[in-house]
XYZ file of C-alpha atoms in Angstrom:
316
model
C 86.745 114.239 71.441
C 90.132 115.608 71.960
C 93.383 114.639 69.636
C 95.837 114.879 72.463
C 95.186 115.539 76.383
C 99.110 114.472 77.500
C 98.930 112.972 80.772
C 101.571 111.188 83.077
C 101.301 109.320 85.818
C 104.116 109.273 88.817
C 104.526 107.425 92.042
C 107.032 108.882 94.176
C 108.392 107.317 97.491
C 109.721 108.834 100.319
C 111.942 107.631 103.150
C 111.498 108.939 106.662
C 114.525 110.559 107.795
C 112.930 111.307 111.019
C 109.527 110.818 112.134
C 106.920 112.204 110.362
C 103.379 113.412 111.663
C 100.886 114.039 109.256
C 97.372 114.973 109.011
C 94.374 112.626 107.929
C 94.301 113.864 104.675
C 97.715 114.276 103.704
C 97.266 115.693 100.130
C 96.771 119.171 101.957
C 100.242 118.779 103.720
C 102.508 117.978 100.088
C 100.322 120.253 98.063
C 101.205 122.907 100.350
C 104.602 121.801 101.368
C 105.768 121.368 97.605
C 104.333 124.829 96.707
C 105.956 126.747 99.133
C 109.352 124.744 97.706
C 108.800 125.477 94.570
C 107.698 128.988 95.209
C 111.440 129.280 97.011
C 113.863 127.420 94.333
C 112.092 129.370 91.099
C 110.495 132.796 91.917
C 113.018 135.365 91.679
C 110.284 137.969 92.960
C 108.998 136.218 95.907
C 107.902 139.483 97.810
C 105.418 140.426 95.282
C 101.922 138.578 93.839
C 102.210 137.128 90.749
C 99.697 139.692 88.990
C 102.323 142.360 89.444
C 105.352 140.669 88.402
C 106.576 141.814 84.777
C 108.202 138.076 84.733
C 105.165 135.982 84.641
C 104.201 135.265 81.482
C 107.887 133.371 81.446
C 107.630 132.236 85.165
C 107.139 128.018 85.665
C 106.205 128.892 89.034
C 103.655 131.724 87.982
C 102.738 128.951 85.043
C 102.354 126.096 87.437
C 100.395 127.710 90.691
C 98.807 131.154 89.014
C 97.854 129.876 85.096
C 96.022 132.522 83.422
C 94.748 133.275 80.020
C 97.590 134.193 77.554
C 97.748 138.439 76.747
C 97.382 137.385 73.058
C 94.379 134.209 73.950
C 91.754 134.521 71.266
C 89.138 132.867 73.754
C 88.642 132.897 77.647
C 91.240 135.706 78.823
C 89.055 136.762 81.075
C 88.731 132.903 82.537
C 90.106 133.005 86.018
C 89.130 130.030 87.601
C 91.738 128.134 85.476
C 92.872 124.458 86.647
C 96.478 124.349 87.475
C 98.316 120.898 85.382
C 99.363 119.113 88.274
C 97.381 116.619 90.838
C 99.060 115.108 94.030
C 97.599 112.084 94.956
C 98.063 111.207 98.441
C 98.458 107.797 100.221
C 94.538 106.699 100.518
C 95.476 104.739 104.121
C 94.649 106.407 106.972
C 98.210 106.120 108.684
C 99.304 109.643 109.899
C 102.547 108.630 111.629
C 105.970 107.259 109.827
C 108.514 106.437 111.641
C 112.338 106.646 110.927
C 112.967 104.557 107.804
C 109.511 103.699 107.067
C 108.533 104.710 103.500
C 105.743 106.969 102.212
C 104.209 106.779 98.930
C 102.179 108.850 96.532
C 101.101 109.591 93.091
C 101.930 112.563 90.809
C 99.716 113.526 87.745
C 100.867 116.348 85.105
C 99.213 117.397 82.592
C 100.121 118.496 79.395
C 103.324 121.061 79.052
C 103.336 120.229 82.706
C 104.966 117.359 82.022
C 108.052 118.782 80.634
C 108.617 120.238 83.950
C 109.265 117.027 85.942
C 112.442 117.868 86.503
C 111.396 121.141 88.699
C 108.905 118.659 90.627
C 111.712 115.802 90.952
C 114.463 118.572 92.816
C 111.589 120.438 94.677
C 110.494 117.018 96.042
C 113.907 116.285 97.528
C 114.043 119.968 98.884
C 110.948 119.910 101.008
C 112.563 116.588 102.177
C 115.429 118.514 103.382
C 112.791 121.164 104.972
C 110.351 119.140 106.730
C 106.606 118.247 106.545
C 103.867 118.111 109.004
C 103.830 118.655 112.537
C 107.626 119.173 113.958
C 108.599 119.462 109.897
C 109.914 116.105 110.127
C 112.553 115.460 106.806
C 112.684 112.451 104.659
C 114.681 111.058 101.347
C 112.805 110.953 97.903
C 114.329 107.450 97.287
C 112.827 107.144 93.558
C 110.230 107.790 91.077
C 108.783 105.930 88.722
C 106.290 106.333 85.761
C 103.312 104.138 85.908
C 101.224 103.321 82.621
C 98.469 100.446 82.437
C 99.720 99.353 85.828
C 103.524 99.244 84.384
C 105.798 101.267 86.415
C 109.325 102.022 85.274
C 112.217 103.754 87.188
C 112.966 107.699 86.176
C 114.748 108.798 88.967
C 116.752 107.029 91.824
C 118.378 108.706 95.231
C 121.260 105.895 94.033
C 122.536 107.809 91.453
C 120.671 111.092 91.913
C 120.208 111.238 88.154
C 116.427 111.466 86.188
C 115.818 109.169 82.878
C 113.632 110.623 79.564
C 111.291 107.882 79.465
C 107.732 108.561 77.663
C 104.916 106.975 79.940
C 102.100 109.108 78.251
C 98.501 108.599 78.772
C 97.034 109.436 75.378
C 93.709 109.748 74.188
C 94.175 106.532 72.139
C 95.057 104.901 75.294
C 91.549 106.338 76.594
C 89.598 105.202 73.404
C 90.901 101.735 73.803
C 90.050 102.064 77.581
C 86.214 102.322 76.833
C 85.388 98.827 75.480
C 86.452 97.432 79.466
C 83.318 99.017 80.500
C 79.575 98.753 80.787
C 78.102 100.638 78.140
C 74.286 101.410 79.933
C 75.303 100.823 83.313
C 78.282 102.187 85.766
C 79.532 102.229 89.458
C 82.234 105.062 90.629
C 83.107 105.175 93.753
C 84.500 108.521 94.899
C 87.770 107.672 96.771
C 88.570 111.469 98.113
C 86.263 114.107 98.688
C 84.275 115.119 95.708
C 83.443 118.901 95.312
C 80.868 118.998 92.457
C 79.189 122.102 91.813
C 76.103 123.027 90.630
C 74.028 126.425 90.350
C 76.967 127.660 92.786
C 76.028 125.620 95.476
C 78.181 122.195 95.971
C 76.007 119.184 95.857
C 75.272 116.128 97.640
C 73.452 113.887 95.450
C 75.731 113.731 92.029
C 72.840 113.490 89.496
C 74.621 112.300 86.401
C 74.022 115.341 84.318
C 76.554 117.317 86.943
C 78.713 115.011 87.359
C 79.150 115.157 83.395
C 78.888 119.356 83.399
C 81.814 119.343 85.806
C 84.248 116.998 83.591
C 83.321 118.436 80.138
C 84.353 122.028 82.384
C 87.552 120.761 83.648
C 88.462 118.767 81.013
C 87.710 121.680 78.522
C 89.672 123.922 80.101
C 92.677 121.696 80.928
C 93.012 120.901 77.179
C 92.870 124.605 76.327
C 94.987 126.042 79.147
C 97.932 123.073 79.077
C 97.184 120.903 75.780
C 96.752 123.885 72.987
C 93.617 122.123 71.933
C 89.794 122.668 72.004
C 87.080 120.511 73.125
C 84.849 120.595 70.010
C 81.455 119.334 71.008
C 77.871 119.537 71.232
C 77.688 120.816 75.202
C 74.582 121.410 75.459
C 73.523 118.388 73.263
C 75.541 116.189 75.473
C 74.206 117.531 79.200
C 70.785 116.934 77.478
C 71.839 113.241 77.101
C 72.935 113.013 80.402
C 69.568 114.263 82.053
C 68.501 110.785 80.990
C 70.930 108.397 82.816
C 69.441 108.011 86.152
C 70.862 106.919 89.717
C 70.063 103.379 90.277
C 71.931 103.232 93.508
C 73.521 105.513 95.908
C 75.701 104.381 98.808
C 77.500 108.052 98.861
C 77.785 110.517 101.991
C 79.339 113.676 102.879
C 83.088 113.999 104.597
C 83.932 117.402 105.956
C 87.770 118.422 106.149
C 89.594 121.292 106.541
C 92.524 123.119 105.642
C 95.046 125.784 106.666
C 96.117 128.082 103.832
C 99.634 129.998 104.836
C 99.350 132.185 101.240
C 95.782 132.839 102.435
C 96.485 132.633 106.138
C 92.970 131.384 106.548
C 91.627 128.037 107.500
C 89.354 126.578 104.853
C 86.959 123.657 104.818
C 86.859 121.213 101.978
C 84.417 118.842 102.377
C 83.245 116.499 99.701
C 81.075 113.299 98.310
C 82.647 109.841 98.926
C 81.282 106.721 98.491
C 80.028 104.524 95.853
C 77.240 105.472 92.703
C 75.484 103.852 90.144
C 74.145 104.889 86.943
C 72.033 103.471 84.090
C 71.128 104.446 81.235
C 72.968 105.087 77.492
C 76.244 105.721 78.850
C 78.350 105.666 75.500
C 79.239 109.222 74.771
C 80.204 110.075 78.381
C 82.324 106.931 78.567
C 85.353 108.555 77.110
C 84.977 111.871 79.879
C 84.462 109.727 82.570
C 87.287 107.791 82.202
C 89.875 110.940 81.656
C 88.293 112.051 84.598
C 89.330 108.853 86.498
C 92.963 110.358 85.872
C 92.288 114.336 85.721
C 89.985 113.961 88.503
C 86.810 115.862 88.989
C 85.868 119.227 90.548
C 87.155 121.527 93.043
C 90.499 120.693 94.878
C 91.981 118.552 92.345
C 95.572 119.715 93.105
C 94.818 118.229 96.694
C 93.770 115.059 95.583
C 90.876 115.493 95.570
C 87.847 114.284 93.119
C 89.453 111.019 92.873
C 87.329 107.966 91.402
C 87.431 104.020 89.953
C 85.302 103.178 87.772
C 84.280 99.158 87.995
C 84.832 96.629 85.492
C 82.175 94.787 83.564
C-alpha cells in the first residue's frame, strides 16, 4: 500500500441570499460555478488555454483544473487523462429550490498538495456567492466551513469573523488501515450513491464485476498518489486483478441513471450517466479492503470532480 495519500474532508454551508434554482444534480452547477471563479480570481492569462501559457507549471489554477505530468517526470509525462485533487460532493436530496435564508450544504474533498490550497477554495466559494448560481444566478453567503474526520467536524472558517483556522483534519492511510477491521472480510455491500462511470475495454459498464470495479480504483488511486501525493503505488497489478476475477456478485439491486450536462469551456452539452444502486460481493475480499475503502473517499471513475462515483460501504 501507500505511506501517505493526504486527504481532507470539508462541509461547507451556504446561505441563500436570494432564491436559488438548481438542477437535479447539483454537483454539475458548483463544479462549474467554482471553476469559472477560480479561473477569474487566479489566471492572469485568461484569454489563452492553459497548454500555451509560459506560466503554468507555477499556475494553482492550471495545477488544480489542467494537472499534467511534470517537464522533468521520470514516469507517465505523456499521461493525460490525469485526475484533478479536488471532489465536490453535492447535497444527495433531491431539493432543487432554496429559498431566501434557507441553507445549502455540501462536502469538499482535496487531495494531497491540494489541500494546502484551501484557502483559494474558501475565497472562491464566497465569490461565486457574490456571482450567482443556477437558473437566474441567484447569490448566497458561505456562512462556515468545517473539517470533518471520523464523523468529527470542527469549525475552520466562519462568515462571523471572515477569518480561516490551520487545523489538521487529515485522512491518513493509518486512519484507512485501522478502517479495515469494521468490515466483512469475504463478503461486502456498496451502494453507489451518485452515478458511477466505470470503464472497461473503453466501453462504460453496467454490471460492475468486481475485477473492474478494483481496475478502476487501483487506476485512480495510482495516479492520484503520483500526480498530488509524490508517491507510487508499489504493487502486484496484475497479481491483484487476478484475485479479484474470483470475488463474485452475489446480489445486484443496481440500475442505470442518465444525466446530462452543459459544458461553457466546451460549449457542448454532455451526458453523464452512471450505475447507482446497491452490490454485493463474496469472496476473499482482504487485499482490496484497503482500495475500496480510499475509494469510499476518492471516489471511483469518471466524473469524480462532479461528485460523482460516490459509495458506502456497510458495516459488519
Amino acid at each position: 500500500m501507500l505511506n501517505k495519500f493526504p486527504l481532507s474532508r470539508y462541509k461547507l454551508t451556504l446561505a441563500a441570499k436570494e432564491n436559488l434554482h438548481l438542477p437535479e444534480y447539483s454537483g454539475s452547477t458548483l463544479r462549474g460555478g467554482f471553476g469559472h471563479t477560480f479561473r477569474k480570481i487566479v489566471c492572469v492569462n485568461r484569454d489563452n488555454e492553459c497548454s500555451g501559457c509560459l506560466l503554468r507549471t507555477k499556475c494553482i489554477y492550471s495545477y488544480i483544473f489542467e494537472t499534467s505530468p511534470s517537464v522533468d517526470a521520470d514516469k507517465l509525462r505523456k499521461y493525460k487523462d490525469i485526475p484533478r485533487p479536488f471532489i465536490i460532493e453535492p447535497p444527495i436530496e433531491s431539493k432543487q429550490t432554496y429559498l431566501k435564508g434557507e441553507t445549502l450544504e455540501f462536502n469538499l474533498i482535496l487531495i494531497g498538495k491540494a489541500i494546502c490550497y484551501l484557502p483559494y477554495f474558501i475565497f472562491t466559494f464566497k465569490e461565486l456567492g457574490n456571482i450567482g448560481i443556477g437558473r437566474g444566478r441567484g447569490k448566497y453567503e458561505l456562512i462556515s466551513l468545517t473539517a470533518i474526520k471520523e464523523n468529527i467536524e470542527e469549525e475552520i472558517y466562519s462568515s462571523a469573523t471572515g477569518l480561516a483556522k490551520n487545523i489538521d483534519g487529515q485522512l491518513t492511510m493509518a486512519d484507512v488501515l485501522n478502517e479495515v477491521k469494521d468490515y466483512q472480510q469475504d463478503e461486502l455491500t456498496l451502494k453507489f450513491i451518485t452515478p458511477t462511470r466505470l470503464k472497461h475495454n473503453g466501453r462504460y459498464i453496467l454490471i460492475p464485476e468486481f475485477h473492474i470495479l478494483i481496475r478502476s480504483l487501483l487506476s485512480r488511486i495510482s495516479s492520484l498518489a503520483y500526480f498530488h501525493c509524490d508517491e507510487e503505488l508499489n504493487v502486484d497489478y496484475r497479481q491483484l486483478i487476478e484475485e479479484a476475477k474470483e470475488v463474485k456478485i452475489k446480489e445486484r439491486h443496481t440500475g442505470w441513471y442518465d444525466w446530462e450536462r452543459y459544458s461553457s469551456r466546451q460549449e457542448t452539452r454532455m451526458n453523464l450517466g452512471g450505475i447507482i444502486g446497491n452490490i454485493t460481493y463474496t469472496g476473499n475480499l482482504s487485499p482490496f479492503l484497503p482500495f475500496i475503502i480510499l475509494g469510499k473517499y476518492a471516489h471511483i471513475g469518471k466524473g469524480a470532480t462532479f461528485g460523482l462515483g460516490r459509495y458506502e460501504i456497510s458495516k459488519k
